[in-house]
Coordinates of C-alpha atoms in Angstrom, one line a residue:
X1 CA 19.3 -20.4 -140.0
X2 CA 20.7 -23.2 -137.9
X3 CA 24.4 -22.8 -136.9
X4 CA 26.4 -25.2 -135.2
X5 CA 29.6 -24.7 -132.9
X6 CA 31.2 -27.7 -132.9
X7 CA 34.0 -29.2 -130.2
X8 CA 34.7 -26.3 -127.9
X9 CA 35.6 -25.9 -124.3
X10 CA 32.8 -24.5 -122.7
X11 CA 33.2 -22.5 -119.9
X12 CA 29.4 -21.5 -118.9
X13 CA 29.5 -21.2 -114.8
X14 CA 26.0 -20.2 -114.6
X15 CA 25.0 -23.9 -115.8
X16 CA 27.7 -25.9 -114.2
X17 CA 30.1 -26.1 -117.1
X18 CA 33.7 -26.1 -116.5
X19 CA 35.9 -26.8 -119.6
X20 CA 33.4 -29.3 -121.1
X21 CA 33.6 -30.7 -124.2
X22 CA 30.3 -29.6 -126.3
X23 CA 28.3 -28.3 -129.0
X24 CA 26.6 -25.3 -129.0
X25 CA 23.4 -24.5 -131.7
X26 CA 22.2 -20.7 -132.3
X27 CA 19.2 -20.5 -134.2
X28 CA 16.9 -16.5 -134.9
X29 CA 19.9 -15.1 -132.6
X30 CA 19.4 -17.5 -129.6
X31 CA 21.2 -20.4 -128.4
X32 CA 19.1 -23.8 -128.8
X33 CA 18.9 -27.2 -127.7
X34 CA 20.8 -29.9 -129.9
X35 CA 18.2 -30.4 -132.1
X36 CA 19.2 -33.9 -132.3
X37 CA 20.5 -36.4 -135.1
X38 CA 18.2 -35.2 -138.0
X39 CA 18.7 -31.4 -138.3
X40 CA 21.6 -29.9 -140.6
X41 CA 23.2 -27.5 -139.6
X42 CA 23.2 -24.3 -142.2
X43 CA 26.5 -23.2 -140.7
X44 CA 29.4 -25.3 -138.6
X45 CA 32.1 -23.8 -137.2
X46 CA 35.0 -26.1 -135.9
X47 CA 35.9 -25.2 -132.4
X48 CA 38.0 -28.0 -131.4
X49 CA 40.4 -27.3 -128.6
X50 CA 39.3 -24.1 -128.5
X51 CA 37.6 -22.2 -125.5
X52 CA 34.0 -21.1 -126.0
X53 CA 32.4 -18.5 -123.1
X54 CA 29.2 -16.5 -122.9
X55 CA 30.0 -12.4 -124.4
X56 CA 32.1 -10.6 -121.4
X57 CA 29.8 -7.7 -119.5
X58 CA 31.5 -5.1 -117.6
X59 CA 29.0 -3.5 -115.1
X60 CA 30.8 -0.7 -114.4
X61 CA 32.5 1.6 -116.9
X62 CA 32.0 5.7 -118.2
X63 CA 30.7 5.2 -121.6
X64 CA 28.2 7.9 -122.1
X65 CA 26.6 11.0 -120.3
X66 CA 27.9 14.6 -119.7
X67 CA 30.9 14.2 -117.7
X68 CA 32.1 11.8 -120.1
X69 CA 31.9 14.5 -122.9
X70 CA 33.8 17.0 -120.7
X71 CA 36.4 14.7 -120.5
X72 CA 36.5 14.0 -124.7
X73 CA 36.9 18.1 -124.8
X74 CA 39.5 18.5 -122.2
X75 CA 41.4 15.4 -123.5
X76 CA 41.8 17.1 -126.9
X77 CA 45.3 16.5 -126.8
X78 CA 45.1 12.6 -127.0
X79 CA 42.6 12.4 -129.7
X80 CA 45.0 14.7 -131.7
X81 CA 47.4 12.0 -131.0
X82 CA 45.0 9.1 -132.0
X83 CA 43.7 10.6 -135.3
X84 CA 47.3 10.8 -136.7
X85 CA 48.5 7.7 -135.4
X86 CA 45.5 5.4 -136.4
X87 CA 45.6 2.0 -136.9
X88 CA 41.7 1.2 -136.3
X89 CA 40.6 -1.9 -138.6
X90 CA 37.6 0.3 -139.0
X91 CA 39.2 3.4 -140.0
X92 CA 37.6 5.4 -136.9
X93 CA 40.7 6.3 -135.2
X94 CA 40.0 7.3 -131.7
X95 CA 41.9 7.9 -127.9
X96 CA 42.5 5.2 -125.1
X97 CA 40.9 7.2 -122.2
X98 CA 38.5 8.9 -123.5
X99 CA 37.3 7.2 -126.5
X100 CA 34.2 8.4 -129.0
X101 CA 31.0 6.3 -129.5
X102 CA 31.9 4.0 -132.0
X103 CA 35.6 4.0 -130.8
X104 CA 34.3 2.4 -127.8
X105 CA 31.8 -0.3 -129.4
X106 CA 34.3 -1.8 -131.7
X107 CA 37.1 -2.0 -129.0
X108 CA 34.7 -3.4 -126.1
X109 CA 34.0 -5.9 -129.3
X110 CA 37.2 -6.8 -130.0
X111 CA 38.0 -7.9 -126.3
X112 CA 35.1 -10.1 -126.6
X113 CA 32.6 -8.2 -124.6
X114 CA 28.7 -7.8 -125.4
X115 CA 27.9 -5.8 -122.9
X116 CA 29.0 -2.7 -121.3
X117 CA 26.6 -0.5 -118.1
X118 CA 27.0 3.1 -117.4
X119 CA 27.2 3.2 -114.0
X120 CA 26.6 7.4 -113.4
X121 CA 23.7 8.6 -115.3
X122 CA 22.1 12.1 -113.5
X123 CA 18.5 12.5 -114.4
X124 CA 18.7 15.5 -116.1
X125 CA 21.2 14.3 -118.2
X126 CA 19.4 11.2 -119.1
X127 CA 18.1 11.4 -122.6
X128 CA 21.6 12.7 -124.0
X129 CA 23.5 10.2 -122.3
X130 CA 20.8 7.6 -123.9
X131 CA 21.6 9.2 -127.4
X132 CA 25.0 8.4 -126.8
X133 CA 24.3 5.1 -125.5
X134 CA 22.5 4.4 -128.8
X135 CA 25.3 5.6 -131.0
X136 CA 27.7 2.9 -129.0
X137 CA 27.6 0.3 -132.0
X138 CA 27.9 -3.5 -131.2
X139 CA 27.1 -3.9 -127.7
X140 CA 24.4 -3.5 -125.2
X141 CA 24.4 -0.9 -122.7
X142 CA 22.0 0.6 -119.9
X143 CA 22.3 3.4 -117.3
X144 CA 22.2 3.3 -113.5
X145 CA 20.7 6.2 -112.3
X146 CA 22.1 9.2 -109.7
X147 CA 19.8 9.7 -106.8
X148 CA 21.2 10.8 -103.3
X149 CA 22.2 14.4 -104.0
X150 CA 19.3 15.4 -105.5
X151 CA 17.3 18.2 -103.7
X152 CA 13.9 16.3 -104.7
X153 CA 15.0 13.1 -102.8
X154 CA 16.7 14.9 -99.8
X155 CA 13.5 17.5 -99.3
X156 CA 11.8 14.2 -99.5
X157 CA 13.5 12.5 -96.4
X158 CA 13.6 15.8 -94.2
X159 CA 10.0 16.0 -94.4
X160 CA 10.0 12.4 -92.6
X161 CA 8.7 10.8 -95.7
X162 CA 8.1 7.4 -94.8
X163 CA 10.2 3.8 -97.1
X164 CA 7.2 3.7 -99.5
X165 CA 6.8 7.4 -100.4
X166 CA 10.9 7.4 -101.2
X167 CA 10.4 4.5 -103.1
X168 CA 7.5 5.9 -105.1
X169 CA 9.9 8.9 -106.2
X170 CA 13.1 6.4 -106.6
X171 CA 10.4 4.2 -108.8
X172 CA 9.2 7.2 -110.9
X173 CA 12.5 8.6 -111.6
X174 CA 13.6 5.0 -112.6
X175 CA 11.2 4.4 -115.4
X176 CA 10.5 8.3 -116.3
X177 CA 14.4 8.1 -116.9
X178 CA 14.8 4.6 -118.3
X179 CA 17.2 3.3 -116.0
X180 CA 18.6 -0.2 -115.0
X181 CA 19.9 0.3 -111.4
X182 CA 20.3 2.8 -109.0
X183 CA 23.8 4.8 -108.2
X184 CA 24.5 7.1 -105.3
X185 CA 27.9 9.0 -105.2
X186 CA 29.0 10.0 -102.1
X187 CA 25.2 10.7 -100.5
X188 CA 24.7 13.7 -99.6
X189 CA 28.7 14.9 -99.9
X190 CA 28.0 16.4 -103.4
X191 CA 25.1 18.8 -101.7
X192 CA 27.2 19.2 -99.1
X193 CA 29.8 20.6 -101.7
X194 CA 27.6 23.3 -103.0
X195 CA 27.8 24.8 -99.4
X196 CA 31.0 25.2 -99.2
X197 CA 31.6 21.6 -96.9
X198 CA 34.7 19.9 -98.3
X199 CA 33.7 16.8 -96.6
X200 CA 31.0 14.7 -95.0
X201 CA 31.4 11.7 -92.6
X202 CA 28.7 9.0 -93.0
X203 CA 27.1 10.3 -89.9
X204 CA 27.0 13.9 -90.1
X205 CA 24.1 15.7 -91.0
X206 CA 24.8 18.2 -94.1
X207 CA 24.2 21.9 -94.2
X208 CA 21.0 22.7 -95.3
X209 CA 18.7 19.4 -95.2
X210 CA 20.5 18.0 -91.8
X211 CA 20.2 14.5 -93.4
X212 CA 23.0 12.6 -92.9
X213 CA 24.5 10.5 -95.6
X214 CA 23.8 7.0 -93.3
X215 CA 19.6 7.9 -93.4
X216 CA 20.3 8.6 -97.5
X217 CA 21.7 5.9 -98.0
X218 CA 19.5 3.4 -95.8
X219 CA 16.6 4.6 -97.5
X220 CA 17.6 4.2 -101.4
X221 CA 19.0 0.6 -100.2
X222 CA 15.4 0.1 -98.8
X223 CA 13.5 1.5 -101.8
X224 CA 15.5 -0.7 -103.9
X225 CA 14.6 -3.7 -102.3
X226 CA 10.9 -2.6 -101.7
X227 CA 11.1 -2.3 -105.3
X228 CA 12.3 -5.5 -106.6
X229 CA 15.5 -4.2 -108.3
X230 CA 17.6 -7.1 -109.4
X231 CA 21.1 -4.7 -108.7
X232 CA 21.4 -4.2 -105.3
X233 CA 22.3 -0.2 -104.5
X234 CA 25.3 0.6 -106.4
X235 CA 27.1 3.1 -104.0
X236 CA 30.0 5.1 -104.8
X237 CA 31.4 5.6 -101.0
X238 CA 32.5 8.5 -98.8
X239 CA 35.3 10.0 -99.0
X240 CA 37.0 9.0 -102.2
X241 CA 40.7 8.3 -102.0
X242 CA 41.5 9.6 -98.8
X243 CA 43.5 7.8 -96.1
X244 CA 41.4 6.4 -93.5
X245 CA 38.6 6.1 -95.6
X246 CA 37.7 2.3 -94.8
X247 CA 36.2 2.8 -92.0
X248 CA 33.4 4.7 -94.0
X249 CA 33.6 1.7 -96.3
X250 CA 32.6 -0.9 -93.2
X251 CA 30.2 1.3 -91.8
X252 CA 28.4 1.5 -94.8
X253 CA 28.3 -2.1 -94.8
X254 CA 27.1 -2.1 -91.6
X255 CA 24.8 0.7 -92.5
X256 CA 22.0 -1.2 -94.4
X257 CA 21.5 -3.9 -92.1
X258 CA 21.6 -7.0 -94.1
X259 CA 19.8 -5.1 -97.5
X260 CA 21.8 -5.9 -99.9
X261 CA 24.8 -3.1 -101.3
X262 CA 27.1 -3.0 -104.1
X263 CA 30.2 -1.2 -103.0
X264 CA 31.6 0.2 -106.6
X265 CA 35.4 0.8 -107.3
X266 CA 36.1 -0.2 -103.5
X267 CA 39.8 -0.1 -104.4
X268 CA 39.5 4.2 -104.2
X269 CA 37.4 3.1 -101.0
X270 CA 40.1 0.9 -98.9
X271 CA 42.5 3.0 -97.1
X272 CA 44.4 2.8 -93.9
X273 CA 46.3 5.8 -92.5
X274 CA 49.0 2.8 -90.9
X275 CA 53.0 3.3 -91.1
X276 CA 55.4 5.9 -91.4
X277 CA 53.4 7.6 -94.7
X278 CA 50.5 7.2 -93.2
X279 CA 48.7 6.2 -96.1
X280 CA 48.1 1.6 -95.7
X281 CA 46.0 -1.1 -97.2
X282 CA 42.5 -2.0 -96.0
X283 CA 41.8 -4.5 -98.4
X284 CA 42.6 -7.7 -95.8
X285 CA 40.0 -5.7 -93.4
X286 CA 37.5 -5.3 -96.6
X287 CA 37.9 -8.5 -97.9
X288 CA 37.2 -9.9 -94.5
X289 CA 34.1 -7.8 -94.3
X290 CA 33.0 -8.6 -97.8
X291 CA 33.8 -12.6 -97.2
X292 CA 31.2 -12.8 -94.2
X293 CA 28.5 -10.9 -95.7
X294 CA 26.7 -12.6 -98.9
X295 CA 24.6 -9.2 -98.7
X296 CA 27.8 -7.6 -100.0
X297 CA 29.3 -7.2 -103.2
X298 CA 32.3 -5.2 -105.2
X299 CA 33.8 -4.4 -107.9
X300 CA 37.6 -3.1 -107.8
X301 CA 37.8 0.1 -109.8
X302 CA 41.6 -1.6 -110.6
X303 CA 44.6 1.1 -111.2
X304 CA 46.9 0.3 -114.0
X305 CA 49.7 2.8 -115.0
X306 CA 49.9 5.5 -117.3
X307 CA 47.9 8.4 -118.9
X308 CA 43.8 8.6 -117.7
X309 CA 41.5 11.3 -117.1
X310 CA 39.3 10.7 -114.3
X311 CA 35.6 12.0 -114.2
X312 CA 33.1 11.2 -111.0
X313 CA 29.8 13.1 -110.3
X314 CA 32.0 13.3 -106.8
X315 CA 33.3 17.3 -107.1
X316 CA 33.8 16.8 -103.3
X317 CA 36.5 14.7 -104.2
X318 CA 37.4 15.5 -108.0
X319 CA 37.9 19.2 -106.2
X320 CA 40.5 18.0 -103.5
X321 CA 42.0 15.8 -107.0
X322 CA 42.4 19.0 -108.8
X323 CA 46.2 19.8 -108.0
X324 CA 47.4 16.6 -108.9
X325 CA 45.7 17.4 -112.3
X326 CA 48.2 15.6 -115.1
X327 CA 48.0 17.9 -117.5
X328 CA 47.5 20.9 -115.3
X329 CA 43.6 21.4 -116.4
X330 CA 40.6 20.3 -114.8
X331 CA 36.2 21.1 -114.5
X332 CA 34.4 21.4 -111.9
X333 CA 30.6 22.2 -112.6
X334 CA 27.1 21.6 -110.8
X335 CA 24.1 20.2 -112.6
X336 CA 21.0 21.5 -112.1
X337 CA 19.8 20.3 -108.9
X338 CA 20.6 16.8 -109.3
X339 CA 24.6 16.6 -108.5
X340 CA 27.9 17.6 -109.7
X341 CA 30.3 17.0 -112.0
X342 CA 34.6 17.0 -111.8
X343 CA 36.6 15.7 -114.5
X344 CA 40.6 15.9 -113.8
X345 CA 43.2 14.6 -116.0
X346 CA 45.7 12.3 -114.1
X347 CA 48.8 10.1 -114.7
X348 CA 49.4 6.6 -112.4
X349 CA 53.0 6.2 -112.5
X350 CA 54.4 3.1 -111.5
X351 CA 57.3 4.7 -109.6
X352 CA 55.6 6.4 -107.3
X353 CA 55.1 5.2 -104.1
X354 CA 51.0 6.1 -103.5
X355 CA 50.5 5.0 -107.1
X356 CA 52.1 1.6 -106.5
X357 CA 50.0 0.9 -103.3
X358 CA 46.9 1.4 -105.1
X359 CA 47.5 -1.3 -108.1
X360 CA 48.7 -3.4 -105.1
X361 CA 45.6 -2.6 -103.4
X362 CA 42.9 -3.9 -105.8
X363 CA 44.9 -7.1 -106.7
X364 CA 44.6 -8.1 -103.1
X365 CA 40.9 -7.3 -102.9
X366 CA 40.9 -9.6 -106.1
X367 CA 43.1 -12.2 -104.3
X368 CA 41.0 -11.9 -101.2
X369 CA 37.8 -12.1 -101.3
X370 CA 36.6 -15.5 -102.2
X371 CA 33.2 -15.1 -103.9
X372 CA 34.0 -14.4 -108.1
X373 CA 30.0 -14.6 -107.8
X374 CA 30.8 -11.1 -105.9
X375 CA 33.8 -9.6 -107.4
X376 CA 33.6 -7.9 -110.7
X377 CA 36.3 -6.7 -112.6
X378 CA 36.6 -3.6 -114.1
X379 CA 39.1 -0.7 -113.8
X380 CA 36.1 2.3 -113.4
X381 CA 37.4 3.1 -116.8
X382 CA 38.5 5.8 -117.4
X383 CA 39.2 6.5 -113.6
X384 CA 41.5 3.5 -112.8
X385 CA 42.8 3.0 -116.5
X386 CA 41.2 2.8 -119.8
X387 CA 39.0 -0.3 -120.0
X388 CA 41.5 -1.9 -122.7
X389 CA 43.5 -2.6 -119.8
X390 CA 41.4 -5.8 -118.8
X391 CA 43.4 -8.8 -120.4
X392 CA 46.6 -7.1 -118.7
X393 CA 44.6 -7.2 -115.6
X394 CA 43.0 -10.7 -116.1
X395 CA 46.9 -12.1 -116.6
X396 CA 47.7 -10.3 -113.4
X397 CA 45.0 -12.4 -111.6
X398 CA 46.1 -15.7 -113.2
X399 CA 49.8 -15.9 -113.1
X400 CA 50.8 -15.2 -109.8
X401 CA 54.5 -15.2 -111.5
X402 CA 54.2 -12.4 -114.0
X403 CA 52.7 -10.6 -110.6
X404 CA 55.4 -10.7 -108.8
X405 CA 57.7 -9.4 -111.6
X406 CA 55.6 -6.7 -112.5
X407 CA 55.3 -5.9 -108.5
X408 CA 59.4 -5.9 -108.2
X409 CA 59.5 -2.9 -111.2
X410 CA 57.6 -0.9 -109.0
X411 CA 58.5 1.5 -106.1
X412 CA 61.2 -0.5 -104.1
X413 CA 59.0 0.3 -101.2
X414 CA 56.3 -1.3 -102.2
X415 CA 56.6 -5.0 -100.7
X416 CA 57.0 -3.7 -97.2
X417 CA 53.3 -2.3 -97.3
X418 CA 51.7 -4.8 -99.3
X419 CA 50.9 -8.7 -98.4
X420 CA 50.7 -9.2 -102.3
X421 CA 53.6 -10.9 -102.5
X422 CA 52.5 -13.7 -100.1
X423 CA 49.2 -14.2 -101.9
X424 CA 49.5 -17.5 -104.0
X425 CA 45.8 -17.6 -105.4
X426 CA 45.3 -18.1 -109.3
X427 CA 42.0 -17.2 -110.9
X428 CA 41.2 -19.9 -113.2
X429 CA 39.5 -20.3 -116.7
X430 CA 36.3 -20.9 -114.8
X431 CA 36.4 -17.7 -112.2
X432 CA 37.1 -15.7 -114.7
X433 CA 34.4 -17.0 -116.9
X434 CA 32.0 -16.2 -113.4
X435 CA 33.6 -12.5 -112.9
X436 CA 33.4 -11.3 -116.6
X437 CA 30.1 -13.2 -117.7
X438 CA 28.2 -15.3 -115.5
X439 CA 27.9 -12.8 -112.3
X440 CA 27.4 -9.7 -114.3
X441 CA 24.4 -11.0 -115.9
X442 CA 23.0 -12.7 -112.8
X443 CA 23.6 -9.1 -110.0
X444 CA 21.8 -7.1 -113.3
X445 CA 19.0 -9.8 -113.6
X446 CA 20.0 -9.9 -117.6
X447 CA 18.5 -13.8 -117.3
X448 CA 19.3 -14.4 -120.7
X449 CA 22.5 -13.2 -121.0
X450 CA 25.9 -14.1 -119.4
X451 CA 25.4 -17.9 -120.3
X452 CA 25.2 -20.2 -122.6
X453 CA 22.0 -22.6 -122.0
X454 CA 18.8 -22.7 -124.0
X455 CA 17.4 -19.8 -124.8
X456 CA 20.1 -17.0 -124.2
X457 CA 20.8 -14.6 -126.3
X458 CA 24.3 -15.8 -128.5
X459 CA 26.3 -13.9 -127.2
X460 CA 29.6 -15.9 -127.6
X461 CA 33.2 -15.3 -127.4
X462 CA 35.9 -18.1 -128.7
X463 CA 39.5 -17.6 -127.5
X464 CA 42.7 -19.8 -128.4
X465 CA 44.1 -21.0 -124.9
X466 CA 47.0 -19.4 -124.6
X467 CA 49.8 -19.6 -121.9
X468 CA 50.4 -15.7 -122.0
X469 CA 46.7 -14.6 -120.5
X470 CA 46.9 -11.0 -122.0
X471 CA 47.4 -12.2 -125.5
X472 CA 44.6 -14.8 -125.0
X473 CA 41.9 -11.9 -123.6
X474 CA 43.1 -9.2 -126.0
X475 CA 42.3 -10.9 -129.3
X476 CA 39.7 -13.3 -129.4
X477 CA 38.9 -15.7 -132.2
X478 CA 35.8 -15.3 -132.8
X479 CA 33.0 -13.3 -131.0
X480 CA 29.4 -13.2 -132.1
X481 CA 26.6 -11.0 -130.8
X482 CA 23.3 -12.1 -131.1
X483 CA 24.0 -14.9 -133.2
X484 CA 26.0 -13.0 -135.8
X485 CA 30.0 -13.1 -136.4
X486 CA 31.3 -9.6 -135.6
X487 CA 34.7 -9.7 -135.1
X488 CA 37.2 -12.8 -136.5
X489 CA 40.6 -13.0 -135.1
X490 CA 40.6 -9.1 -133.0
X491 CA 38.9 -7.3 -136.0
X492 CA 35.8 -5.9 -136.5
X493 CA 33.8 -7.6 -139.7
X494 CA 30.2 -6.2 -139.2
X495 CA 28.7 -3.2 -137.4
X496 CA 25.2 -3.5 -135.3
X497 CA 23.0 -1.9 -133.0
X498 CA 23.0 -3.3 -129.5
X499 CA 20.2 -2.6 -127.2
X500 CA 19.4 -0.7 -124.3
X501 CA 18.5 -2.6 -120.9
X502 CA 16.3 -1.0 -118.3
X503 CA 13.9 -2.0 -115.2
X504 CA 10.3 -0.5 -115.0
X505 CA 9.0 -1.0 -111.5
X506 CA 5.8 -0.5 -109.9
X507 CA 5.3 2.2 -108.0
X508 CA 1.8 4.9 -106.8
X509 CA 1.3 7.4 -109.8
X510 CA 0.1 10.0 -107.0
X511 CA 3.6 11.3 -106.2
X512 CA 3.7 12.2 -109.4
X513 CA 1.5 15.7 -108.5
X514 CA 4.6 16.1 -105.5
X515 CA 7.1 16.0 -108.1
X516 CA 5.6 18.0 -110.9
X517 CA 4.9 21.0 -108.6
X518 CA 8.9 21.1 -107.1
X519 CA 10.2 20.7 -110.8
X520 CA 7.9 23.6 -112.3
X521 CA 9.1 25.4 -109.7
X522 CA 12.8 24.5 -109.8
X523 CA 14.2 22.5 -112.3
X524 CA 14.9 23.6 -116.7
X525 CA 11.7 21.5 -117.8
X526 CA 8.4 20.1 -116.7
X527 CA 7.9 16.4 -115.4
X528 CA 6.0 15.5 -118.6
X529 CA 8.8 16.7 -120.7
X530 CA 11.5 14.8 -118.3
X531 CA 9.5 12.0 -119.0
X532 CA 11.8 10.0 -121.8
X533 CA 9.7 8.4 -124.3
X534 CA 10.3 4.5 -125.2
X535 CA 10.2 6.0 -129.2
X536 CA 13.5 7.9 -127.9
X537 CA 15.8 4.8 -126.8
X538 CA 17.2 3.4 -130.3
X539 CA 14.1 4.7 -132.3
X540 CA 11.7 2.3 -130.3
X541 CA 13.5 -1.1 -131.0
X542 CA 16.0 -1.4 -128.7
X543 CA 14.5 -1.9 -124.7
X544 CA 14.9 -5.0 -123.0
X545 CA 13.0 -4.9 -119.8
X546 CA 14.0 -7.0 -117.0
X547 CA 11.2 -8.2 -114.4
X548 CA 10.8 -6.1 -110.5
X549 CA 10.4 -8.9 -108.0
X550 CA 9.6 -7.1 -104.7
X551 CA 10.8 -8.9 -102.0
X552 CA 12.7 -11.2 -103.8
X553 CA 16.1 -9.9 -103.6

């Protein structure tokens, strides 16, 4: 079937289209070349005046996996609240912070998004949080995978290993687990944890491997580019949320010596210990760093007030978190020998002082740093705020005006420790377009998604342009995936599978015999059994592999 969109503005960055005029054709669930004056369309859908982008992917968001269980079960209070108070178009009900499985499918959907990434998946948790994944209707998803803490990877480096040997065991773990990218969390801090340490500076060696989290992680930024992986490292920094904590930020940067790093929810990462709290923005400082470095990217990990739970593999820093707990329940637990987990309930409040820094925080790193090729957003749902918080946050970024109001309802102290209120820029159409689709797509190496050229999947999301942003982003038109119509007007009109994304690079099988001794001797299963089968992602029709260009990154 040949279908026709006819007349819209098409926003589509990664081909050089910026609110052009144009028809788009879809044809077996890809987008087509005009197929000229001859063919008849089987379907035409008038789009005139109306704005036509590539599906949104968010690279960065809790979807699936262990912790994000825990925090279903501790949250049990708020789907209470949701079941009696549904609304759903669906009829599946369902909480804001910690959604279920489908809950989160159909309202990823209804923003227009196609795509959403776990960014935190531990390999022993793997093939549960891939179940999950699968159960995810609508969208596509993928895992990055936790290495840095693990005792395999850090007995590794203190034997000297040399890059390729590490990047034999970061290979083998990526494909055995069926992985997209690679995630550390605070390397080395987590171990660290499990000896009592309740904090780790980037160059201090831990407590029982004397590694120090600067040699962990030079060497997974190394094995990922000696592997070819499209997304660069994607590190979760050191000391999460505490004052001062920048400077760990730029000497990571510094760190990897021109490899290329992804510096995740840097918002939580860009502290100053300046003025009379002693608690400042770093985000001119970061930004600065960011804007000279092309090796560098980000993504925000944006607060926005109200009720979350947070949950990070980081129980170095969920554990210092733990009396702010909101309510007054939290987990902590370890995970075999892989990492940790600490989930901690937690309420932003717009009145208080620390709370209102932080939004003001990651809207400067927005406003900063220039690149929307290397600013993603995203609010590390659930950590920063539920993930249906984006077309709040995209009017934030495009109306300066309703910034400043919403800035002068906050803590009256605020605008004496923020330069937010000088900061003039306006994202438009087109950056956003770049943020949301375009870059996503290009730092995962998804080639034929996040645009809308020949041969892309049809992906596509049409929005009425509306003055008020948040209206505009919160209810789309129209939004098909794959080439089929599955939401009209905010609602969901048909259900799907997505499909699961994942990298498979090369790597020497003989580590392998390494491996399969230590976990026989300490790990709850055998390598071969670790192993996940492709029959076991979505019944074995649902992988998209993306190429492993070594070098080439």
């Amino acid at each position: 079937m040949l279908m026709k969109l006819a007349g819209g503005r098409i926003y589509d960055p990664a081909n050089g289209r910026d609110s052009a005029v144009g028809d788009l054709f879809v044809q077996d669930g890809r987008i087509v070349a005009d197929p000229g004056p001859g063919a008849a369309p089987d379907e035409v859908h008038d789009l005139t005046g109306r704005v036509v982008m590539a599906g949104a992917i968010d690279i960065h968001s809790h979807i699936a996996g262990g912790k994000v269980n825990i925090a279903r079960l501790l949250m049990a209070e708020e789907h209470r609240a949701a079941a009696l108070a549904s609304e759903e178009p669906c009829g599946c009900g369902g909480a804001i912070a910690t959604p279920s499985t489908h809950v989160t499918g159909c309202r990823y959907a209804q923003m227009g998004y196609t795509a959403a990434f776990e960014p935190a998946m531990l390999p022993s948790n793997a093939r549960h949080a891939h179940l999950e994944m699968a159960d995810i209707p609508l969208i596509d998803t993928g895992g990055y995978l936790v290495l840095g803490n693990d005792d395999l990877l850090l007995e590794l480096l203190a034997s000297g290993a040399g890059e390729e040997a590490v990047a034999d065991y970061v290979g083998c773990m990526l494909n055995a687990t069926r992985s997209l990218a690679i995630k550390a969390v605070n390397p080395g801090g987590i171990n660290a944890f499990k000896y009592n340490q309740r904090r780790l500076n980037v160059d201090e060696a831990g407590p029982f491997h004397a590694i120090t989290p600067r040699r962990i992680l030079t060497a997974l930024a190394a094995a990922v580019h000696r592997l070819g992986i499209p997304h660069p490292l994607h590190l979760h920094g050191f000391n999460l949320g505490v004052p001062g904590n920048a400077e760990a930020t730029l000497d990571s940067i510094e760190a990897v010596e021109g490899l290329r790093l992804h510096l995740t929810h840097v918002q939580f990462h860009a502290y100053g210990v300046e003025g009379d709290r002693k608690f400042s923005s770093a985000a001119a400082r970061i930004a600065e760093a960011v804007n000279r470095r092309p090796n560098i990217s980000v993504d925000v990990g944006q607060i926005m007030f109200g009720q979350t739970v947070t949950a990070s593999a980081d129980t170095m820093a969920q554990m210092g978190n733990a009396g702010l707990a909101h309510p007054k329940k939290w987990v902590m637990m370890d995970i075999e020998c892989d990492a940790g987990c600490g989930v901690v309930p937690f309420r932003y409040r717009d009145k208080a002082f620390v709370n209102a820094l932080q939004w003001a925080i990651g809207l400067e790193l927005f406003l900063l740093i220039e690149d929307p090729w290397r600013i993603f957003l995203t609010t590390d749902h659930p950590n920063g705020a539920p993930f249906t918080s984006y077309p709040e946050l995209i009017r934030l970024l495009m109306d300066r005006d309703h910034r400043l109001a919403r800035m002068a309802e906050l803590h009256p102290d605020l605008p004496q420790h923020t330069i937010l209120g000088s900061l003039t820029r306006e994202y438009t159409l087109g950056e956003i377009a770049t943020m949301t689709r375009a870059a996503p797509a290009r730092i995962l190496g998804l080639a034929d998604r996040g645009h809308l050229g020949p041969g892309a999947a049809a992906d596509i999301t049409v929005y009425t342009d509306r003055p008020d942003r948040r209206a505009m982003f919160e209810k789309p038109d129209l939004v098909f995936k794959d080439g089929r119509l599955i939401v009209r007007n905010g609602v969901v009109i048909a259900l799907g599978a997505g499909r699961t994304h994942v990298v498979e690079p090369a790597y020497d099988p003989t580590i392998e015999a390494w491996m399969g001794r230590r976990f026989d001797k300490r790990m709850g299963q055998r390598l071969a059994h670790f192993r996940i089968a492709e029959e076991e992602i979505r019944g074995g029709n649902g992988l998209v592999r993306h190429a492993c260009t070594p070098g080439a990154f």
